[in-house]
mmCIF file of C-alpha atoms in Angstrom:
data_model
loop_
_atom_site.group_PDB
_atom_site.id
_atom_site.type_symbol
_atom_site.label_atom_id
_atom_site.label_comp_id
_atom_site.label_asym_id
_atom_site.label_seq_id
_atom_site.Cartn_x
_atom_site.Cartn_y
_atom_site.Cartn_z
ATOM 1 C CA MET A 190 79.902 154.824 201.009
ATOM 2 C CA PHE A 191 78.672 152.841 198.069
ATOM 3 C CA LEU A 192 77.201 155.967 196.470
ATOM 4 C CA ALA A 193 80.538 157.799 196.723
ATOM 5 C CA LYS A 194 82.312 154.899 195.002
ATOM 6 C CA MET A 195 79.767 154.904 192.175
ATOM 7 C CA ILE A 196 80.229 158.642 191.637
ATOM 8 C CA LYS A 197 84.020 158.282 191.542
ATOM 9 C CA GLU A 198 83.883 155.531 188.844
ATOM 10 C CA LYS A 199 81.401 157.572 186.833
ATOM 11 C CA LYS A 200 83.783 160.548 186.872
ATOM 12 C CA LYS A 201 86.618 158.326 185.690
ATOM 13 C CA GLU A 202 84.550 157.073 182.698
ATOM 14 C CA LEU A 203 83.499 160.596 181.774
ATOM 15 C CA TYR A 204 87.143 161.737 181.945
ATOM 16 C CA CYS A 205 88.309 158.892 179.665
ATOM 17 C CA SER A 206 85.527 159.644 177.194
ATOM 18 C CA PHE A 207 86.464 163.316 177.173
ATOM 19 C CA ILE A 208 90.135 162.492 176.557
ATOM 20 C CA MET A 209 89.208 160.154 173.669
ATOM 21 C CA LEU A 210 86.964 162.794 172.052
ATOM 22 C CA MET A 211 89.740 165.399 172.312
ATOM 23 C CA PHE A 212 92.227 162.999 170.717
ATOM 24 C CA ILE A 213 89.892 162.199 167.788
ATOM 25 C CA ASN A 214 89.201 165.907 167.242
ATOM 26 C CA SER A 215 92.925 166.743 167.219
ATOM 27 C CA LEU A 216 93.640 163.905 164.796
ATOM 28 C CA ALA A 217 90.919 165.105 162.422
ATOM 29 C CA ASN A 218 92.302 168.682 162.457
ATOM 30 C CA GLY A 219 95.846 167.509 161.729
ATOM 31 C CA GLN A 220 97.231 168.709 165.002
ATOM 32 C CA ILE A 221 98.715 165.298 165.759
ATOM 33 C CA LEU A 222 101.114 163.716 163.200
ATOM 34 C CA LEU A 223 101.492 159.990 163.133
ATOM 35 C CA PRO A 224 105.054 158.696 162.854
ATOM 36 C CA LYS A 225 106.190 157.755 159.251
ATOM 37 C CA THR A 226 106.619 154.150 158.308
ATOM 38 C CA PRO A 227 110.348 153.456 158.248
ATOM 39 C CA THR A 228 111.873 152.585 154.809
ATOM 40 C CA PRO A 229 113.301 149.068 154.736
ATOM 41 C CA VAL A 230 117.058 149.085 154.430
ATOM 42 C CA ALA A 231 118.794 146.352 152.413
ATOM 43 C CA PRO A 232 121.700 144.588 154.034
ATOM 44 C CA PRO A 233 125.122 146.101 153.273
ATOM 45 C CA GLY A 234 126.497 145.015 149.862
ATOM 46 C CA TYR A 235 123.198 143.495 148.671
ATOM 47 C CA GLY A 236 122.605 145.856 145.613
ATOM 48 C CA SER A 237 126.249 146.145 144.612
ATOM 49 C CA SER A 238 126.568 142.371 144.553
ATOM 50 C CA ILE A 239 123.702 142.068 142.040
ATOM 51 C CA ASP A 240 125.158 144.846 139.830
ATOM 52 C CA ASN A 241 128.567 143.195 139.803
ATOM 53 C CA THR A 242 127.024 139.872 138.835
ATOM 54 C CA LEU A 243 125.090 141.431 135.918
ATOM 55 C CA LYS A 244 128.186 143.291 134.694
ATOM 56 C CA THR A 245 130.239 140.116 134.818
ATOM 57 C CA LYS A 246 127.655 138.177 132.783
ATOM 58 C CA ARG A 247 127.363 140.998 130.238
ATOM 59 C CA LYS A 248 131.129 141.201 129.824
ATOM 60 C CA TYR A 249 131.366 137.427 129.378
ATOM 61 C CA ARG A 250 128.700 137.470 126.641
ATOM 62 C CA MET A 251 130.486 140.269 124.776
ATOM 63 C CA GLN A 252 133.799 138.429 124.907
ATOM 64 C CA ARG A 253 132.128 135.236 123.723
ATOM 65 C CA ASN A 254 130.471 136.988 120.762
ATOM 66 C CA GLN A 255 133.784 138.542 119.760
ATOM 67 C CA GLU A 256 135.477 135.142 119.838
ATOM 68 C CA ILE A 257 132.733 133.645 117.645
ATOM 69 C CA ARG A 258 133.010 136.494 115.105
ATOM 70 C CA SER A 259 136.782 136.179 115.012
ATOM 71 C CA LEU A 260 136.434 132.483 114.173
ATOM 72 C CA GLU A 261 133.876 133.130 111.417
ATOM 73 C CA LYS A 262 135.911 135.689 109.418
ATOM 74 C CA PRO A 263 139.194 137.610 109.652
ATOM 75 C CA THR A 264 139.215 140.928 111.429
ATOM 76 C CA GLN A 265 138.982 144.177 109.485
ATOM 77 C CA SER A 266 142.631 144.837 110.105
ATOM 78 C CA GLU A 267 143.607 141.474 108.588
ATOM 79 C CA ASP A 268 141.377 142.100 105.557
ATOM 80 C CA SER A 269 142.966 145.510 105.044
ATOM 81 C CA LYS A 270 146.454 144.080 105.254
ATOM 82 C CA GLN A 271 145.620 141.338 102.762
ATOM 83 C CA LEU A 272 144.043 143.828 100.340
ATOM 84 C CA LEU A 273 147.042 146.140 100.603
ATOM 85 C CA SER A 274 149.422 143.244 100.064
ATOM 86 C CA GLU A 275 147.587 142.244 96.871
ATOM 87 C CA THR A 276 147.517 145.848 95.669
ATOM 88 C CA LEU A 277 151.223 146.378 96.253
ATOM 89 C CA ALA A 278 152.270 143.069 94.710
ATOM 90 C CA GLU A 279 154.742 143.464 91.856
ATOM 91 C CA ARG A 280 153.053 143.122 88.446
ATOM 92 C CA PRO A 281 154.729 143.698 85.082
ATOM 93 C CA LEU A 282 151.580 145.347 83.645
ATOM 94 C CA ARG A 283 152.396 144.063 80.174
ATOM 95 C CA LEU A 284 148.949 142.698 79.316
ATOM 96 C CA ALA A 285 145.454 144.149 79.538
ATOM 97 C CA ILE A 286 142.118 142.798 78.301
ATOM 98 C CA GLU A 287 139.465 145.501 77.987
ATOM 99 C CA THR A 288 135.743 145.532 77.270
ATOM 100 C CA ASN A 289 133.867 148.794 76.653
ATOM 101 C CA LEU A 290 130.314 150.055 76.593
ATOM 102 C CA ILE A 291 130.182 152.327 73.524
ATOM 103 C CA TYR A 292 127.893 155.270 72.745
ATOM 104 C CA PRO A 293 128.379 155.948 68.980
ATOM 105 C CA ARG A 294 127.213 158.538 66.463
ATOM 106 C CA ILE A 295 127.483 158.360 62.660
ATOM 107 C CA LYS A 296 128.037 160.821 59.803
ATOM 108 C CA THR A 297 127.197 159.546 56.298
ATOM 109 C CA THR A 298 127.635 160.619 52.654
ATOM 110 C CA LYS A 299 127.104 159.072 49.180
ATOM 111 C CA ASN A 300 123.368 158.357 49.053
ATOM 112 C CA ARG A 301 123.176 157.343 52.729
ATOM 113 C CA ASP A 302 120.458 159.069 54.747
ATOM 114 C CA ASN A 303 118.787 158.855 58.155
ATOM 115 C CA TYR A 304 121.378 156.542 59.671
ATOM 116 C CA THR A 305 120.980 155.724 63.360
ATOM 117 C CA THR A 306 123.283 153.927 65.778
ATOM 118 C CA ASP A 307 122.718 151.555 68.691
ATOM 119 C CA ILE A 308 124.670 151.383 71.934
ATOM 120 C CA THR A 309 127.248 148.652 71.452
ATOM 121 C CA SER A 310 130.508 147.232 72.832
ATOM 122 C CA HIS A 311 134.163 146.921 71.865
ATOM 123 C CA LEU A 312 136.843 144.454 72.894
ATOM 124 C CA LYS A 313 140.585 145.167 72.930
ATOM 125 C CA VAL A 314 143.746 143.381 74.001
ATOM 126 C CA PHE A 315 146.852 145.457 74.837
ATOM 127 C CA LEU A 316 150.381 144.041 74.950
ATOM 128 C CA ARG A 317 153.601 145.812 75.922
ATOM 129 C CA ASN A 318 156.457 144.208 74.049
ATOM 130 C CA ASN A 319 159.446 145.669 75.933
ATOM 131 C CA LYS A 320 159.289 143.984 79.344
ATOM 132 C CA ASP A 321 162.644 145.446 80.432
ATOM 133 C CA LEU A 322 161.518 149.070 80.019
ATOM 134 C CA ARG A 323 159.763 150.680 82.976
ATOM 135 C CA SER A 324 156.035 151.225 82.482
ATOM 136 C CA ASN A 325 156.233 154.955 83.294
ATOM 137 C CA VAL A 326 158.172 155.572 80.066
ATOM 138 C CA SER A 327 156.276 156.273 76.832
ATOM 139 C CA GLN A 328 156.648 153.197 74.623
ATOM 140 C CA PHE A 329 155.033 151.121 71.871
ATOM 141 C CA TRP A 330 152.024 148.945 72.598
ATOM 142 C CA TYR A 331 150.488 146.331 70.326
ATOM 143 C CA GLY A 332 147.285 144.345 70.326
ATOM 144 C CA ALA A 333 144.000 143.519 68.625
ATOM 145 C CA ARG A 334 140.582 145.161 68.469
ATOM 146 C CA ILE A 335 136.996 144.109 67.728
ATOM 147 C CA ALA A 336 134.503 146.974 67.265
ATOM 148 C CA MET A 337 130.803 146.424 66.584
ATOM 149 C CA PHE A 338 128.366 149.000 65.178
ATOM 150 C CA SER A 339 124.711 148.524 64.301
ATOM 151 C CA GLY A 340 121.640 150.579 63.446
ATOM 152 C CA THR A 341 119.216 151.490 60.685
ATOM 153 C CA GLY A 342 119.249 153.815 57.709
ATOM 154 C CA GLU A 343 118.463 154.384 54.042
ATOM 155 C CA GLN A 344 120.810 153.864 51.115
ATOM 156 C CA ASN A 345 119.697 154.753 47.604
ATOM 157 C CA ASN A 346 116.262 155.503 49.117
ATOM 158 C CA LYS A 347 115.911 151.918 50.359
ATOM 159 C CA PRO A 348 115.668 151.329 54.108
ATOM 160 C CA GLY A 349 117.431 148.562 55.950
ATOM 161 C CA ARG A 350 119.328 147.541 59.038
ATOM 162 C CA TYR A 351 123.109 147.206 59.148
ATOM 163 C CA GLY A 352 125.483 145.365 61.446
ATOM 164 C CA PHE A 353 129.222 145.956 61.047
ATOM 165 C CA THR A 354 132.029 144.279 62.974
ATOM 166 C CA TYR A 355 135.456 145.816 62.430
ATOM 167 C CA PHE A 356 138.421 143.726 63.553
ATOM 168 C CA GLY A 357 142.167 143.712 63.141
ATOM 169 C CA PRO A 358 145.514 144.499 64.767
ATOM 170 C CA MET A 359 146.372 147.764 66.470
ATOM 171 C CA VAL A 360 149.513 149.662 67.391
ATOM 172 C CA GLY A 361 150.215 152.801 69.371
ATOM 173 C CA VAL A 362 152.029 154.433 72.252
ATOM 174 C CA GLY A 363 151.196 154.424 75.939
ATOM 175 C CA LYS A 364 152.446 155.205 79.396
ATOM 176 C CA ILE A 365 151.567 154.099 82.952
ATOM 177 C CA SER A 366 152.481 156.167 86.003
ATOM 178 C CA LEU A 367 154.058 154.657 89.098
ATOM 179 C CA GLY A 368 151.109 155.743 91.235
ATOM 180 C CA THR A 369 150.835 157.691 94.482
ATOM 181 C CA HIS A 370 153.050 155.181 96.328
ATOM 182 C CA SER A 371 155.993 153.058 95.270
ATOM 183 C CA LEU A 372 155.023 149.480 94.487
ATOM 184 C CA GLY A 373 157.962 148.244 96.516
ATOM 185 C CA ASN A 374 156.813 149.976 99.702
ATOM 186 C CA GLU A 375 155.265 146.960 101.433
ATOM 187 C CA LYS A 376 155.995 148.390 104.883
ATOM 188 C CA MET A 377 153.305 151.036 104.630
ATOM 189 C CA ALA A 378 151.678 151.516 108.036
ATOM 190 C CA ILE A 379 148.014 150.642 108.327
ATOM 191 C CA SER A 380 145.836 152.303 110.936
ATOM 192 C CA SER A 381 142.496 150.694 111.756
ATOM 193 C CA GLN A 382 141.241 154.079 112.983
ATOM 194 C CA GLN A 383 141.856 155.814 109.639
ATOM 195 C CA ARG A 384 140.687 155.093 106.116
ATOM 196 C CA MET A 385 143.319 153.163 104.236
ATOM 197 C CA GLN A 386 144.552 154.969 101.108
ATOM 198 C CA LEU A 387 145.361 152.436 98.397
ATOM 199 C CA PRO A 388 147.681 153.463 95.569
ATOM 200 C CA VAL A 389 146.106 154.147 92.169
ATOM 201 C CA ARG A 390 148.066 154.134 88.916
ATOM 202 C CA SER A 391 146.948 156.077 85.874
ATOM 203 C CA GLY A 392 147.970 156.080 82.238
ATOM 204 C CA TRP A 393 146.985 156.718 78.623
ATOM 205 C CA PHE A 394 147.008 155.139 75.150
ATOM 206 C CA TRP A 395 146.976 156.496 71.623
ATOM 207 C CA MET A 396 146.048 153.507 69.449
ATOM 208 C CA MET A 397 145.270 153.163 65.731
ATOM 209 C CA GLY A 398 144.873 150.506 63.072
ATOM 210 C CA VAL A 399 143.380 149.334 59.786
ATOM 211 C CA SER A 400 140.494 146.902 60.147
ATOM 212 C CA ALA A 401 138.598 144.393 58.072
ATOM 213 C CA GLN A 402 134.800 144.300 58.142
ATOM 214 C CA SER A 403 132.257 141.592 58.769
ATOM 215 C CA ILE A 404 128.715 142.451 57.578
ATOM 216 C CA LEU A 405 125.440 141.169 58.962
ATOM 217 C CA SER A 406 122.712 142.480 56.622
ATOM 218 C CA SER A 407 118.940 142.371 56.978
ATOM 219 C CA ARG A 408 118.258 141.780 53.279
ATOM 220 C CA GLU A 409 119.469 138.966 51.094
ATOM 221 C CA SER A 410 121.550 139.778 48.037
ATOM 222 C CA THR A 411 119.728 139.749 44.684
ATOM 223 C CA GLU A 412 120.869 140.123 41.086
ATOM 224 C CA ASP A 413 118.625 143.148 40.476
ATOM 225 C CA GLU A 414 119.871 145.209 43.471
ATOM 226 C CA PRO A 415 123.443 146.448 43.852
ATOM 227 C CA GLU A 416 125.284 145.543 47.031
ATOM 228 C CA ASP A 417 125.199 148.144 49.779
ATOM 229 C CA ASP A 418 125.321 148.395 53.589
ATOM 230 C CA PHE A 419 122.113 146.338 53.903
ATOM 231 C CA ASN A 420 122.565 143.957 50.980
ATOM 232 C CA SER A 421 125.883 142.154 50.701
ATOM 233 C CA SER A 422 126.941 138.701 49.574
ATOM 234 C CA LYS A 423 130.325 139.044 51.289
ATOM 235 C CA LYS A 424 130.438 138.155 54.960
ATOM 236 C CA ILE A 425 134.002 139.461 55.346
ATOM 237 C CA SER A 426 135.260 142.388 53.278
ATOM 238 C CA PHE A 427 137.301 145.582 53.438
ATOM 239 C CA ASP A 428 135.463 148.864 54.063
ATOM 240 C CA PRO A 429 137.897 151.451 52.682
ATOM 241 C CA PRO A 430 139.771 153.180 54.092
ATOM 242 C CA GLY A 431 139.050 151.176 57.266
ATOM 243 C CA LEU A 432 141.165 153.454 59.462
ATOM 244 C CA TRP A 433 140.434 154.105 63.126
ATOM 245 C CA LEU A 434 142.020 156.171 65.903
ATOM 246 C CA GLU A 435 141.337 156.100 69.647
ATOM 247 C CA TYR A 436 142.546 157.820 72.816
ATOM 248 C CA THR A 437 142.134 156.061 76.170
ATOM 249 C CA TYR A 438 142.727 157.370 79.685
ATOM 250 C CA PHE A 439 142.668 154.779 82.447
ATOM 251 C CA GLN A 440 143.231 154.179 86.162
ATOM 252 C CA ILE A 441 144.393 150.907 87.716
ATOM 253 C CA HIS A 442 142.848 150.143 91.127
ATOM 254 C CA TYR A 443 143.874 147.363 93.505
ATOM 255 C CA GLY A 444 146.852 146.627 91.282
ATOM 256 C CA ALA A 445 144.871 144.844 88.547
ATOM 257 C CA LEU A 446 141.431 146.419 87.948
ATOM 258 C CA GLY A 447 141.388 149.087 85.258
ATOM 259 C CA LEU A 448 138.715 151.731 84.637
ATOM 260 C CA HIS A 449 139.048 152.951 81.032
ATOM 261 C CA TYR A 450 137.587 156.058 79.364
ATOM 262 C CA SER A 451 137.847 156.231 75.562
ATOM 263 C CA VAL A 452 137.038 158.522 72.651
ATOM 264 C CA GLY A 453 137.606 157.430 69.062
ATOM 265 C CA ALA A 454 136.584 157.347 65.420
ATOM 266 C CA GLN A 455 136.140 154.603 62.811
ATOM 267 C CA GLN A 456 136.014 155.464 59.110
ATOM 268 C CA GLY A 457 134.442 153.399 56.346
ATOM 269 C CA LYS A 458 133.108 153.928 52.859
ATOM 270 C CA GLY A 459 130.702 156.883 52.958
ATOM 271 C CA LYS A 460 130.422 156.795 56.780
ATOM 272 C CA LEU A 461 132.296 157.933 59.851
ATOM 273 C CA PHE A 462 131.595 156.616 63.345
ATOM 274 C CA VAL A 463 132.622 158.678 66.372
ATOM 275 C CA TYR A 464 132.102 157.296 69.872
ATOM 276 C CA LEU A 465 132.628 157.561 73.606
ATOM 277 C CA GLY A 466 133.445 154.501 75.667
ATOM 278 C CA LEU A 467 133.459 153.437 79.314
ATOM 279 C CA GLY A 468 135.087 150.132 80.140
ATOM 280 C CA ILE A 469 136.837 147.853 82.583
ATOM 281 C CA ALA A 470 140.014 145.871 82.096
ATOM 282 C CA GLY A 471 142.030 143.189 83.802
ATOM 283 C CA TRP A 472 145.761 143.932 84.103
ATOM 284 C CA ASN A 473 148.697 141.642 84.613
#
């Protein structure tokens, strides 16, 4: 009886061992698949709540930055309106003060050789006398001019350096257009999405005059040497014929800033200056 019980328990152990070996063998061969670990699921509304919070904070920061910028300076639309208002403001355009950068050349005669010229500058003041006449009608203009020329050369085979300043009144005719838009059209629409087109006025001058001459010489006057372009005892004189003529084309931007382009000639004794000029002017 005891022997039979021992045999029965031994069979049960052998059976369990056999089952375990079969299970390990199947697992090693991939015949048994273990269940996948389930993915954790966030509670409903958890992710969307975080996104909404971040979006709200980002929107608040953007609004705050815009408010700070608006307090620091006017908006682009306000700047454009102010600029347009200044441009379209009524101005009589009777007075202009111009300064030019001049590129001159010189032609000489009468024992003058190898003359050179330096880049220089001119100053002019324009005045329209008839304030009742519209500016887009050709009319007389008056004013004054200061023109400086300098360089080196030889006169009577003697080298030296000259410095001439021609000055005097001027007179001529001129005309200023009304521009691409009427100056009274202050109700022009402004679009912040498009580039604002500001009106530009253009015009021209033909000016001329007779000028006196101031000389800055590099040699002192002596009794043995005759006076010339480099040796003069007179600080202010007349350089005959002293005539000059100039044509100027210009554009007026922003209602008061002029860009001027000039070509002209200045004649003196035994010399003729011709030049090109680029300048700016203030208009009122």
